[in-house]
Short mmCIF file of C-alpha atoms in Angstrom, two decimals:
data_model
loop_
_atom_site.label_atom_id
_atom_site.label_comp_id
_atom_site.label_asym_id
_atom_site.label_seq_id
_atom_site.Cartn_x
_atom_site.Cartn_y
_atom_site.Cartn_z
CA UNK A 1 5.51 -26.63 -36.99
CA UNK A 2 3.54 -24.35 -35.79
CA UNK A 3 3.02 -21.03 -37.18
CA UNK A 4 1.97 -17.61 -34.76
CA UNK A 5 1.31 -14.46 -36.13
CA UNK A 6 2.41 -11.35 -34.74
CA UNK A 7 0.36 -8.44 -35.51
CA UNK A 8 3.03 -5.54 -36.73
CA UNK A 9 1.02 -2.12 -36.43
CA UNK A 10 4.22 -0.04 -36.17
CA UNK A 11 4.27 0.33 -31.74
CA UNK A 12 6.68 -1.48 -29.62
CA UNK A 13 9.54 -3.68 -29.32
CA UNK A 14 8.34 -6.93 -31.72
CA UNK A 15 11.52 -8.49 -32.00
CA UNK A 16 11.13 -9.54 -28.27
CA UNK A 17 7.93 -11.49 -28.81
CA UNK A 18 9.02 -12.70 -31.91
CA UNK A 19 12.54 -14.24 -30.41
CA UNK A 20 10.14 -15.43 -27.36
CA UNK A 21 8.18 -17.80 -29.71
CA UNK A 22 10.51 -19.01 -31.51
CA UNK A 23 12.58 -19.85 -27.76
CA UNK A 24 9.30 -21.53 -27.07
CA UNK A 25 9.25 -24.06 -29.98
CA UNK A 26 7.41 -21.90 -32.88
CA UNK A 27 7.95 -20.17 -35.62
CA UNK A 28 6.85 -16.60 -35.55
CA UNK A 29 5.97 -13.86 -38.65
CA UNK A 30 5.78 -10.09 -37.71
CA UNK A 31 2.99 -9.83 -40.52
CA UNK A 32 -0.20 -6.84 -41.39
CA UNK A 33 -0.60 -9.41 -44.14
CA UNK A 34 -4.63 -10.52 -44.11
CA UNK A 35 -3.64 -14.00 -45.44
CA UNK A 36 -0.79 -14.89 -43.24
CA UNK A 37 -3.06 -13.81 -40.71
CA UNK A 38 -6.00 -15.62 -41.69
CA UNK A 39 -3.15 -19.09 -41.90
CA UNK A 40 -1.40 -18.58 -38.90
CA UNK A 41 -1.94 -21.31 -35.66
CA UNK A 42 -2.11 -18.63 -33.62
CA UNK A 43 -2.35 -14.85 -33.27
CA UNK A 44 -0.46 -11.95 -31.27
CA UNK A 45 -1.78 -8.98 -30.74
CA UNK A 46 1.27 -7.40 -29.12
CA UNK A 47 1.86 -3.91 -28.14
CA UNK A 48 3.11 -0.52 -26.19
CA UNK A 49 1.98 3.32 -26.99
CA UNK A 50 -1.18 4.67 -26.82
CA UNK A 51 -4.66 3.41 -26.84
CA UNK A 52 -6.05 5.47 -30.04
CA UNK A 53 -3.03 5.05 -31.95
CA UNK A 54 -2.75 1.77 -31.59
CA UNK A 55 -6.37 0.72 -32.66
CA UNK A 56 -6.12 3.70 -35.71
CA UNK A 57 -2.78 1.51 -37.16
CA UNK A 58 -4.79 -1.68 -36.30
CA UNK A 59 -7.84 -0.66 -39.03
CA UNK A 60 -6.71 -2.39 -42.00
CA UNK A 61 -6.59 -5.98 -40.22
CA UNK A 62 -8.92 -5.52 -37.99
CA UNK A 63 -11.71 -7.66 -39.23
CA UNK A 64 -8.71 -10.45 -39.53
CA UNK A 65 -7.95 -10.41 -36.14
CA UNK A 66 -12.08 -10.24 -35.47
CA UNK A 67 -12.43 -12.94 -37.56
CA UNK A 68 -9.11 -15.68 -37.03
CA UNK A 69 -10.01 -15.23 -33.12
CA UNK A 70 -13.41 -16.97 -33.33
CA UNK A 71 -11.18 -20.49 -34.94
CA UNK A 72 -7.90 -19.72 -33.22
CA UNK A 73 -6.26 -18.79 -30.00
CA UNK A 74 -5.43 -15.29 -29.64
CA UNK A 75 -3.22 -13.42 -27.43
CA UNK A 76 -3.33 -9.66 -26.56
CA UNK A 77 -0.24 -8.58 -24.57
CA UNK A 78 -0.33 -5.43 -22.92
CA UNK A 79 -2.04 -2.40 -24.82
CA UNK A 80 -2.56 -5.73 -26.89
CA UNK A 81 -4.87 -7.02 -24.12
CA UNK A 82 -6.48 -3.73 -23.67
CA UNK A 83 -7.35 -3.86 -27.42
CA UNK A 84 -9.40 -6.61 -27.11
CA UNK A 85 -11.84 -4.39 -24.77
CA UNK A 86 -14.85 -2.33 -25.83
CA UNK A 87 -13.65 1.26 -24.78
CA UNK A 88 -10.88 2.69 -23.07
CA UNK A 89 -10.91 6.11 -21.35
CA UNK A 90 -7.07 6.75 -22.38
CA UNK A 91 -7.16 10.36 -24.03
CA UNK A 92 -10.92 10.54 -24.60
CA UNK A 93 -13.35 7.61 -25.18
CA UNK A 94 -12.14 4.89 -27.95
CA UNK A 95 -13.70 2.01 -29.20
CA UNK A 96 -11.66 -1.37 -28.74
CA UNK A 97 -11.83 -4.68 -30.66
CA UNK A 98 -14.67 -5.65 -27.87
CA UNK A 99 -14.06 -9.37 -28.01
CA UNK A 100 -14.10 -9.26 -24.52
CA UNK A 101 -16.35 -7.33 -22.56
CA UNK A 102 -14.81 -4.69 -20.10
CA UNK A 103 -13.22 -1.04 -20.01
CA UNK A 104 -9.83 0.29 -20.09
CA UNK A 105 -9.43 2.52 -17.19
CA UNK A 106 -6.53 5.67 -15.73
CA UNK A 107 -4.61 4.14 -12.41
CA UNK A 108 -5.20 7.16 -10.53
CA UNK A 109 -2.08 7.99 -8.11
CA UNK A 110 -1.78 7.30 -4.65
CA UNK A 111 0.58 8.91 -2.07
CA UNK A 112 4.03 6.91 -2.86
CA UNK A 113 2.33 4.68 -5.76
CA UNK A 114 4.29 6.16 -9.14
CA UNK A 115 1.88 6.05 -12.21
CA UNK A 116 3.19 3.91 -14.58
CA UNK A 117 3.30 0.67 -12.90
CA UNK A 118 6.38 -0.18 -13.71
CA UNK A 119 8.63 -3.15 -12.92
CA UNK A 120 7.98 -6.79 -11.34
CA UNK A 121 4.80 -7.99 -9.69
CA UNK A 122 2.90 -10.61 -8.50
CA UNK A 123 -0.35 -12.36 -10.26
CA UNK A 124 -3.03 -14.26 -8.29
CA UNK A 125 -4.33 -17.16 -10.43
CA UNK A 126 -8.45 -16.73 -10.44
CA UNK A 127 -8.70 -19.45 -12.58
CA UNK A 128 -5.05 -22.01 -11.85
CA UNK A 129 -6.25 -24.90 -14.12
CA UNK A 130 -6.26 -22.90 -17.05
CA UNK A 131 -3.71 -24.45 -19.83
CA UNK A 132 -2.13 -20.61 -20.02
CA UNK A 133 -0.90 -21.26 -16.45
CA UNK A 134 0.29 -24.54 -16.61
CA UNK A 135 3.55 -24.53 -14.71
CA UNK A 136 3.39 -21.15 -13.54
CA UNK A 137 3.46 -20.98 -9.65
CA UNK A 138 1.06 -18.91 -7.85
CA UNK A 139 2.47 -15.39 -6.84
CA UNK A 140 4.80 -15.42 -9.64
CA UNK A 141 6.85 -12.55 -10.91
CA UNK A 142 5.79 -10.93 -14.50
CA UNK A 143 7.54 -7.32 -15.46
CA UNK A 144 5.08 -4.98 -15.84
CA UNK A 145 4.80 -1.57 -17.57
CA UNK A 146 1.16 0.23 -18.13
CA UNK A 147 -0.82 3.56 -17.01
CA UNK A 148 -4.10 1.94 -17.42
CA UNK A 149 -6.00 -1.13 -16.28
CA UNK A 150 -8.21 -3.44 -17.90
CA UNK A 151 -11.74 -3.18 -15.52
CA UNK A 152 -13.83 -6.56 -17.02
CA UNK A 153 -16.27 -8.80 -14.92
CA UNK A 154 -14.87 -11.64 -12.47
CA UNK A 155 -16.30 -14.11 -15.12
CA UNK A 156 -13.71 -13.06 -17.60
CA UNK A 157 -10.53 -12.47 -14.90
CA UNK A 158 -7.83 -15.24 -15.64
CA UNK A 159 -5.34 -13.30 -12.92
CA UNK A 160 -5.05 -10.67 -10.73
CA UNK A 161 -2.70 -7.82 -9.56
CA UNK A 162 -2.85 -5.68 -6.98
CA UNK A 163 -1.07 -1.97 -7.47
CA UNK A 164 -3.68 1.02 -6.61
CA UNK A 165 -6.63 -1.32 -6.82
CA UNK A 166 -6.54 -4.73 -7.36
CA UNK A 167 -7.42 -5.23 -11.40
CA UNK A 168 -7.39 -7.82 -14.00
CA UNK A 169 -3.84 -8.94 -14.78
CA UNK A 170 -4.62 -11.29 -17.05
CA UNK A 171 -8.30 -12.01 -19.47
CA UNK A 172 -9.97 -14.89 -20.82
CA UNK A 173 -12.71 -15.44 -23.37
CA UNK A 174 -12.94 -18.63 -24.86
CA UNK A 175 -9.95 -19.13 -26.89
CA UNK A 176 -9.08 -15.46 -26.91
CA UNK A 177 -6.47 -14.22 -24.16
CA UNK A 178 -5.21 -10.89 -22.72
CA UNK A 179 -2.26 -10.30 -20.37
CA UNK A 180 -1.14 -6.75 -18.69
CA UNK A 181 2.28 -7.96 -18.39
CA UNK A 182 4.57 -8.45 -20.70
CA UNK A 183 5.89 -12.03 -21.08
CA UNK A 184 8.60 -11.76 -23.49
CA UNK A 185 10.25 -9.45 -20.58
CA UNK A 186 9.61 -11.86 -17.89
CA UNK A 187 12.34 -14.35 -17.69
CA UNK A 188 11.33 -18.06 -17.48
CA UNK A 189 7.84 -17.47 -16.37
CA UNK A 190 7.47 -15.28 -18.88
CA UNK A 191 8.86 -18.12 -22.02
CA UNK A 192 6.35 -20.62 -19.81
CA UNK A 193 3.44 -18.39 -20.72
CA UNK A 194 3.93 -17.96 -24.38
CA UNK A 195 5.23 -21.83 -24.20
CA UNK A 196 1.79 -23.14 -23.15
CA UNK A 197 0.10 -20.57 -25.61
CA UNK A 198 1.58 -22.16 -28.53
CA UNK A 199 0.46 -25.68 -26.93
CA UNK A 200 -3.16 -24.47 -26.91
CA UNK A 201 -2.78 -24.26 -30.72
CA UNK B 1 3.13 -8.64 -2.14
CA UNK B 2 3.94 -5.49 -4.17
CA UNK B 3 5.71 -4.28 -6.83
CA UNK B 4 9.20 -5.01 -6.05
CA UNK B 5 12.45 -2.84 -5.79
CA UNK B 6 14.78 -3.16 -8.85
CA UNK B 7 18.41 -4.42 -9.17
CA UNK B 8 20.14 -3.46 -13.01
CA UNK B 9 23.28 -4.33 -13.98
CA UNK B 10 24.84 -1.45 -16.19
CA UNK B 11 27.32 -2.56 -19.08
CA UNK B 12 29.59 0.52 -20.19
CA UNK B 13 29.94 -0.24 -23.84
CA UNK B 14 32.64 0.88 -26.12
CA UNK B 15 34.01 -0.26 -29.32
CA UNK B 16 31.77 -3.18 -28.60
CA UNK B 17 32.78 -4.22 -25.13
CA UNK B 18 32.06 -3.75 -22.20
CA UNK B 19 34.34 -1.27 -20.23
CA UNK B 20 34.58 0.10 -16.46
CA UNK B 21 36.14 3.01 -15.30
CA UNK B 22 36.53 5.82 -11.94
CA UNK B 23 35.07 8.80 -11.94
CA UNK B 24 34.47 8.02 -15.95
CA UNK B 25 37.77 7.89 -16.51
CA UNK B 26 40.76 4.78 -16.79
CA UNK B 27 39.05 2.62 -19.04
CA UNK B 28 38.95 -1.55 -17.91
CA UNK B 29 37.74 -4.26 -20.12
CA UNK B 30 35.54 -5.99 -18.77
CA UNK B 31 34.33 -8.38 -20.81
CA UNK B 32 32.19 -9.62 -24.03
CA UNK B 33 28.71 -7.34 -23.85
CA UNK B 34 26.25 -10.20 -25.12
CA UNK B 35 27.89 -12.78 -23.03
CA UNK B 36 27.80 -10.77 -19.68
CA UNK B 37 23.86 -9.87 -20.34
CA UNK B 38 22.94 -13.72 -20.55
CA UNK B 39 24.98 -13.93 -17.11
CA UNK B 40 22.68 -11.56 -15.71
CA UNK B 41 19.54 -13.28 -17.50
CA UNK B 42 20.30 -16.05 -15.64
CA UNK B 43 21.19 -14.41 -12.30
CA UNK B 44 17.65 -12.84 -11.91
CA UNK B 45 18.71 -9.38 -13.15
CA UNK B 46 14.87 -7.25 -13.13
CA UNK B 47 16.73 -5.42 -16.32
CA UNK B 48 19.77 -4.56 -17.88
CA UNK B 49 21.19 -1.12 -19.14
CA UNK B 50 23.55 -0.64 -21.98
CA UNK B 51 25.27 2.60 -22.10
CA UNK B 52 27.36 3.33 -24.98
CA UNK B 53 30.43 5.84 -24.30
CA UNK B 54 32.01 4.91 -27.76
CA UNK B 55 33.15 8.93 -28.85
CA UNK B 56 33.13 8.22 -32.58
CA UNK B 57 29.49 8.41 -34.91
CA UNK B 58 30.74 6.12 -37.20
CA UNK B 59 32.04 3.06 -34.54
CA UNK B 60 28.20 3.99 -32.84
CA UNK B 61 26.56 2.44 -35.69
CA UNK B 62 27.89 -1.14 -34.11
CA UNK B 63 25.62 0.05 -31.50
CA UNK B 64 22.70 -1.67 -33.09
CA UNK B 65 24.34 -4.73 -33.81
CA UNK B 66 25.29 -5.49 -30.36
CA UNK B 67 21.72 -4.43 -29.57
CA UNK B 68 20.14 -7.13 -31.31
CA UNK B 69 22.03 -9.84 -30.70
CA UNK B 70 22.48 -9.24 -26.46
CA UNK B 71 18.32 -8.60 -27.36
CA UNK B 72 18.06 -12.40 -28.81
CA UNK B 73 19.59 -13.76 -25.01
CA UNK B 74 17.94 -11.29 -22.86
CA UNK B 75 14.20 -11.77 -22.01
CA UNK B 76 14.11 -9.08 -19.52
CA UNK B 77 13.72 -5.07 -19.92
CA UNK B 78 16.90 -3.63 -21.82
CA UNK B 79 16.85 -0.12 -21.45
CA UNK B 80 20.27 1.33 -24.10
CA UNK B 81 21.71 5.01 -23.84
CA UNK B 82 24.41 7.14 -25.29
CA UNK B 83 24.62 9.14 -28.33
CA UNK B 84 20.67 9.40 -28.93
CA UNK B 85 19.69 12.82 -30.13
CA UNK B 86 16.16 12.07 -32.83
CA UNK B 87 13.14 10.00 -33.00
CA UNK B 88 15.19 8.32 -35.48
CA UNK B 89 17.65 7.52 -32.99
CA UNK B 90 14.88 5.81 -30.55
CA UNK B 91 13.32 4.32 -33.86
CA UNK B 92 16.28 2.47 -34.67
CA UNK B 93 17.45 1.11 -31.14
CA UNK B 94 13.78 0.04 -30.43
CA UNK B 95 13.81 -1.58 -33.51
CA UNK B 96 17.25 -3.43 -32.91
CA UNK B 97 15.23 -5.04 -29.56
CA UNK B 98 15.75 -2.48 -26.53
CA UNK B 99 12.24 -1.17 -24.69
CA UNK B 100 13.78 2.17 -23.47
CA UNK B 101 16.16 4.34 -24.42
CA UNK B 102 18.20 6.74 -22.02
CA UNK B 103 19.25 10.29 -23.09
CA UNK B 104 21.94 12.39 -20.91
CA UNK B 105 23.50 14.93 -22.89
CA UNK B 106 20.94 15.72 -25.93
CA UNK B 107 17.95 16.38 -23.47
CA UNK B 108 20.14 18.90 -21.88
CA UNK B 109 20.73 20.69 -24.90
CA UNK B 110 17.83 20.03 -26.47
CA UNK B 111 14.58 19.07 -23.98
CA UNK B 112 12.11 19.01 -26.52
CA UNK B 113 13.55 15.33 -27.51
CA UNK B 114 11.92 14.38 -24.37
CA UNK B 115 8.74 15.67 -24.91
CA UNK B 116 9.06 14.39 -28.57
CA UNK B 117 10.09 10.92 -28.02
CA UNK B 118 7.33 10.77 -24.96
CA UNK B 119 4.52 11.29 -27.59
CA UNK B 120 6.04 9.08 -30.50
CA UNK B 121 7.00 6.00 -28.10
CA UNK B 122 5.35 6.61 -24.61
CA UNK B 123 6.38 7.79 -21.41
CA UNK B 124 7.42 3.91 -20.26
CA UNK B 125 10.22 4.71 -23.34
CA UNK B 126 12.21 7.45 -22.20
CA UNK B 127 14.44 7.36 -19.33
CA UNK B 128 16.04 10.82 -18.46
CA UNK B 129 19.84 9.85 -17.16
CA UNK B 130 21.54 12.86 -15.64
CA UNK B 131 25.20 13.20 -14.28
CA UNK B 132 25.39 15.01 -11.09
CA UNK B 133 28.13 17.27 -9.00
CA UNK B 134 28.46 19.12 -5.67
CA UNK B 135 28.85 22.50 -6.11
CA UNK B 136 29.06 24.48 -2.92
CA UNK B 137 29.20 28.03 -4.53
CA UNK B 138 26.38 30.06 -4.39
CA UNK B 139 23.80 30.74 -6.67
CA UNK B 140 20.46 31.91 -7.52
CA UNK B 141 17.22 29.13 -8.17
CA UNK B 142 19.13 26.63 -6.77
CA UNK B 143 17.98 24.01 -4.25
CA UNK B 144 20.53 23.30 -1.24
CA UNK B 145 21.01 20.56 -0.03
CA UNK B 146 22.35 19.16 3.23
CA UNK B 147 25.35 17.20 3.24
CA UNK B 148 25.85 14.05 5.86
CA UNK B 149 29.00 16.11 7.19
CA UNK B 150 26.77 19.09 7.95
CA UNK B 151 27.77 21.16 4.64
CA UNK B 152 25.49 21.99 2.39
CA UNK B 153 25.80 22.72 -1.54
CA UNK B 154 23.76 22.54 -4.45
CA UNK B 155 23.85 19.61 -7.49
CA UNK B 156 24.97 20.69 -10.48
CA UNK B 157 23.72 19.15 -14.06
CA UNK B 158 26.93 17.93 -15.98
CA UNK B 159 27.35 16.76 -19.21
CA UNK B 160 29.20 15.12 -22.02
CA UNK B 161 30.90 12.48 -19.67
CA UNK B 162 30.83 14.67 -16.42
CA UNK B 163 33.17 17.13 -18.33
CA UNK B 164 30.85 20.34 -18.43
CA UNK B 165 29.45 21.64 -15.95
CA UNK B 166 25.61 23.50 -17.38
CA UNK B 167 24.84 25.41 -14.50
CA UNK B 168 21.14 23.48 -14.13
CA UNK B 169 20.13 22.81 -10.85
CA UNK B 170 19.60 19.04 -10.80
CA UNK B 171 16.55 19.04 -8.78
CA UNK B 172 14.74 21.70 -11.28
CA UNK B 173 15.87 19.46 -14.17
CA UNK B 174 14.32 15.97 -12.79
CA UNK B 175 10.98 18.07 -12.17
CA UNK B 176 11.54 19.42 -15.67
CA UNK B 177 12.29 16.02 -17.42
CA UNK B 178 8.97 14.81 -15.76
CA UNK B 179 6.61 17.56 -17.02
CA UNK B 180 8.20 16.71 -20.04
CA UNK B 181 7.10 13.29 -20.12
CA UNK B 182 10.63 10.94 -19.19
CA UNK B 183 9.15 8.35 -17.60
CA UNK B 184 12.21 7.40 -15.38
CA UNK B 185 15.27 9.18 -13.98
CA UNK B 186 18.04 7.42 -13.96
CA UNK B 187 21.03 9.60 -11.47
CA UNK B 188 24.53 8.78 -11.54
CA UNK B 189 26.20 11.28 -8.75
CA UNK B 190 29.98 12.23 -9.95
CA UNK B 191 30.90 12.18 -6.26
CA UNK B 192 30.66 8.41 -5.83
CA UNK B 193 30.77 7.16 -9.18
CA UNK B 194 33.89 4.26 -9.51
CA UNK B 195 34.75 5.04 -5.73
CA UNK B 196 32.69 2.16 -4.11
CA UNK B 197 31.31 3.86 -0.97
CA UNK B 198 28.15 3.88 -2.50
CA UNK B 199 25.58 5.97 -3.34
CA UNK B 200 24.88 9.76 -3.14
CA UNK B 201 22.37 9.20 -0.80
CA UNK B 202 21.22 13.32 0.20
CA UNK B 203 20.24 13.97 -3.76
CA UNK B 204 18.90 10.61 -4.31
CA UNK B 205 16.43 10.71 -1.35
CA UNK B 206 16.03 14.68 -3.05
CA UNK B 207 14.75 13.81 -6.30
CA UNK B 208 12.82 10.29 -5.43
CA UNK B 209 11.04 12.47 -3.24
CA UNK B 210 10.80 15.71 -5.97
CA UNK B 211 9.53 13.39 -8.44
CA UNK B 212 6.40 11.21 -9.10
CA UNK B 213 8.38 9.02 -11.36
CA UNK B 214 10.70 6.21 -10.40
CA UNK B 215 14.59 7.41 -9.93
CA UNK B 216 17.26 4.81 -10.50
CA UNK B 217 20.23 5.45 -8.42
CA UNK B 218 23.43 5.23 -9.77
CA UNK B 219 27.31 5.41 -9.40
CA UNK B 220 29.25 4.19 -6.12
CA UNK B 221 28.37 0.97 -5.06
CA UNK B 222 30.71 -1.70 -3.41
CA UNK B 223 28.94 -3.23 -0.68
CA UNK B 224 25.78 -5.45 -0.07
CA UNK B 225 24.81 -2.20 2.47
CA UNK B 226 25.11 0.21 -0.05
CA UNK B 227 21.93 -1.37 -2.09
CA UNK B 228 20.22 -0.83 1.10
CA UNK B 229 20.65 2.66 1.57
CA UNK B 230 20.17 3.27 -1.71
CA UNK B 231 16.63 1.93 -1.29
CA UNK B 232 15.59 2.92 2.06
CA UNK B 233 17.50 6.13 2.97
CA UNK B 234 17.66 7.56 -1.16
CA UNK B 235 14.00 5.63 -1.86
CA UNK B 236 15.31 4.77 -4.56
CA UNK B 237 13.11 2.68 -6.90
CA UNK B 238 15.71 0.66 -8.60
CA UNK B 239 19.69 0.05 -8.12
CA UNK B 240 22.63 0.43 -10.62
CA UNK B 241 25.81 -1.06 -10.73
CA UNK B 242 28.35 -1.76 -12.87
CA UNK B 243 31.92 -3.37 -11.39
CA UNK B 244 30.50 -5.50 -8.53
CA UNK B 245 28.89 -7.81 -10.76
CA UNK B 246 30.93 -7.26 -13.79
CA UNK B 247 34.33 -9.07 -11.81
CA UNK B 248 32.23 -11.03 -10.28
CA UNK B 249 32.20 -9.96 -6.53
CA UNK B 250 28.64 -10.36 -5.79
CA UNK B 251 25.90 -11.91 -8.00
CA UNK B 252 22.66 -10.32 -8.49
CA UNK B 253 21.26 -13.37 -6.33
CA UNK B 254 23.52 -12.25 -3.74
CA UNK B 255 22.27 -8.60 -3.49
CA UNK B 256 18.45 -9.49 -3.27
CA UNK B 257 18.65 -12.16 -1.18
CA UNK B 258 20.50 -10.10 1.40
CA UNK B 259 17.83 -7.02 0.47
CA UNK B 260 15.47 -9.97 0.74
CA UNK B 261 16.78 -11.10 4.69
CA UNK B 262 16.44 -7.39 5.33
CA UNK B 263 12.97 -7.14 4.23
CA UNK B 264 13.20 -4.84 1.25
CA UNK B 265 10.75 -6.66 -1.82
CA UNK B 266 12.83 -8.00 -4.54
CA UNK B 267 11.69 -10.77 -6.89
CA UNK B 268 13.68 -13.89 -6.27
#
């Protein structure tokens, strides 16, 4: 069967993510242990709070996560996703993970647009024939819940969302993957997502 | 399309199950917590609220159990409140599978476990809930506000139930909540609460529009019309209610896709 890990650096609500997998057909270890790491299928990099913090209880597996993502598919979800960026301007400058090239940048508010973005929204599928959205419709609904946005080049957009300005919803490298929203809170479309991430292992 | 308007059904826990009352009084069962939240899974809920009114510390603890296993059914937002009054508190509900918590009477007495829990767990974490009341006396620092009638009076913080009146104005408090860092108000008016003729629309539309954060209205509803106001006259960003789904009168299907005919976004 196949095994994911899920990266436990002490932020957010893993038990979600965890029960999510395993609804999708997998089994699932909350682990910050280098060698189930380095044996898992698969690899989630899950994740609310802030930018700094999150990277600072990420040090002792980073090189791990560095490493496992060049041989097997990763999945950043939320800050998660943002991790996997070079920098992000959340409370000073901070270096990400930079497996995938891009910034993490403040939604700055607009008359009647409340900063977080928080609740259901739409994606736009730039690239629809990607395995990640197998079975997910066009314009679906994924439940949402950030401050910041992940600014990368078109090249590495998998989906798009609009709220303030339109920004990447949803990043692809490779094997390596990043999504804004948070699946495990999504419903079906949401079990669909981590479902076809657990095929691509 | 946009980010769409919110409909959350609210289960009144106590003991363990899930209870409805009037005017937070006259206690109904209403049914087996964990078994009601996959109902509303599968309806299309956009989250679901657990409140728990159970008086005793000790019978709270079962809290956490009920958390986690309504958690292992529920792959939507669940946002739990009553009782919370530490980090430890949060720590422990977050942990049992909820992504918010919502604190009424301990932020009142003591604010700085807003501004504490917004550092430890985020802003997206912590969901200010206050109680509401008319008052139509007089008094200094307070905002009025004008009643449909013509009348106008001021809204009164209450606590512990809607027992004690604090003598906060409620409009001062959501402002203060915000600085603080609660990343969500959620407003249950004593005036309509259990009565089903809906929401308290003039200090709903008061503190959606006071506030940069969203405001979940609460407490009142019976009809398919009063969702509507409660979005378009109180801008509200998301909807509560408790009996009208609970005993099955509408289902959350039933509410958005009337919001839906009436052009108000909701995810279907």
């Amino acid at each position: 069967m196949t095994k994911i890990a899920i990266i436990d650096y002490g932020l957010g609500n893993l038990r979600s993510v965890l029960r999510g997998i395993e609804r999708a057909g997998a089994t699932a270890v909350i682990t910050q242990d280098e060698e189930e790491i380095a044996s898992a299928d698969g690899i989630i990099l899950p994740g609310v709070g802030a930018f700094r913090e999150g990277m600072e209880k990420l040090a002792p597996v980073r090189e791990s996560i560095i490493r496992s993502a060049e041989t097997v598919p990763l999945l950043g979800i939320c800050l998660g996703m943002q991790m996997l960026m070079e920098e992000s301007e959340e409370h000073g400058m901070h270096e990400g993970l930079a497996l995938i090239p891009g910034r993490v940048r403040r939604f700055h508010p607009e008359p009647g647009m409340k900063v977080p973005h928080m609740g259901w929204n739409t994606i736009h599928q730039m690239l629809p024939d990607d395995p990640l959205l197998d079975g997910v419709p066009e314009g679906s609904y994924l439940y949402f819940v950030h401050s910041y946005y992940v600014d990368t080049a078109v090249s590495n957009r998998l989906c798009e969302t609009e709220y303030i300005v339109r920004y990447a919803s949803a990043v692809k490298r490779d094997q390596i993957y990043g999504v804004q929203f948070h699946p495990e809170k999504s419903g079906t479309t949401g079990l669909q997502i981590l479902e076809n991430f657990i095929n691509l292992t | 399309m946009a980010l769409t308007r919110r409909i959350i059904p609210c289960l009144d826990l106590k003991n363990g199950r899930v209870v409805k009352g009037t005017h937070f009084e006259d206690l109904r069962d209403a049914g087996d917590p964990v078994e009601l939240a996959a109902r509303y899974n599968e309806q299309g809920a956009d989250e679901v609220v657990f409140l728990d009114i159970t008086a005793s510390k000790e019978a709270r603890k079962t809290i956490i159990d009920l958390i986690s296993r309504a958690a292992d059914q529920l792959f939507l937002p669940l946002t739990v409140g009553g009782g919370i009054r530490t980090n430890d508190d949060i720590t422990a509900i977050l942990r049992a599978g909820a992504d918010k918590v919502s604190i009424n009477t301990a932020a009142v007495q003591n604010p700085a476990i807003i501004s504490e829990g917004a550092a430890a767990f985020g802003t997206q974490c912590i969901v200010l809930a206050m109680d509401v009341r008319r008052n139509f006396q007089e008094a200094e620092g307070t905002n009025p506000i004008r009643l449909p009638d013509g009348s106008t009076c001021w809204y009164e913080v209450v606590t512990h139930g809607g027992s004690r009146p604090t003598g906060i104005d409620a409009i001062r408090w959501a402002k203060e909540g915000e600085e603080r860092g609660a990343g969500e108000i959620l407003l249950t008016s004593m005036e309509t609460d259990g009565t089903k003729e809906g929401f308290d629309i003039p200090i709903t539309e008061a503190i959606a529009s006071a506030t940069s954060i969203p405001v979940i209205a609460s407490g009142g509803v019976g009809t398919l019309g009063h969702f509507y106001d409660g979005f378009v006259y109180g801008k509200a960003d998301a909807c509560l209610a408790a009996s009208v789904f609970h005993f099955g009168e509408y289902t959350i299907k039933d509410v958005k896709e009337y919001l839906a005919a009436k052009g108000v976004p909701v995810r279907l």
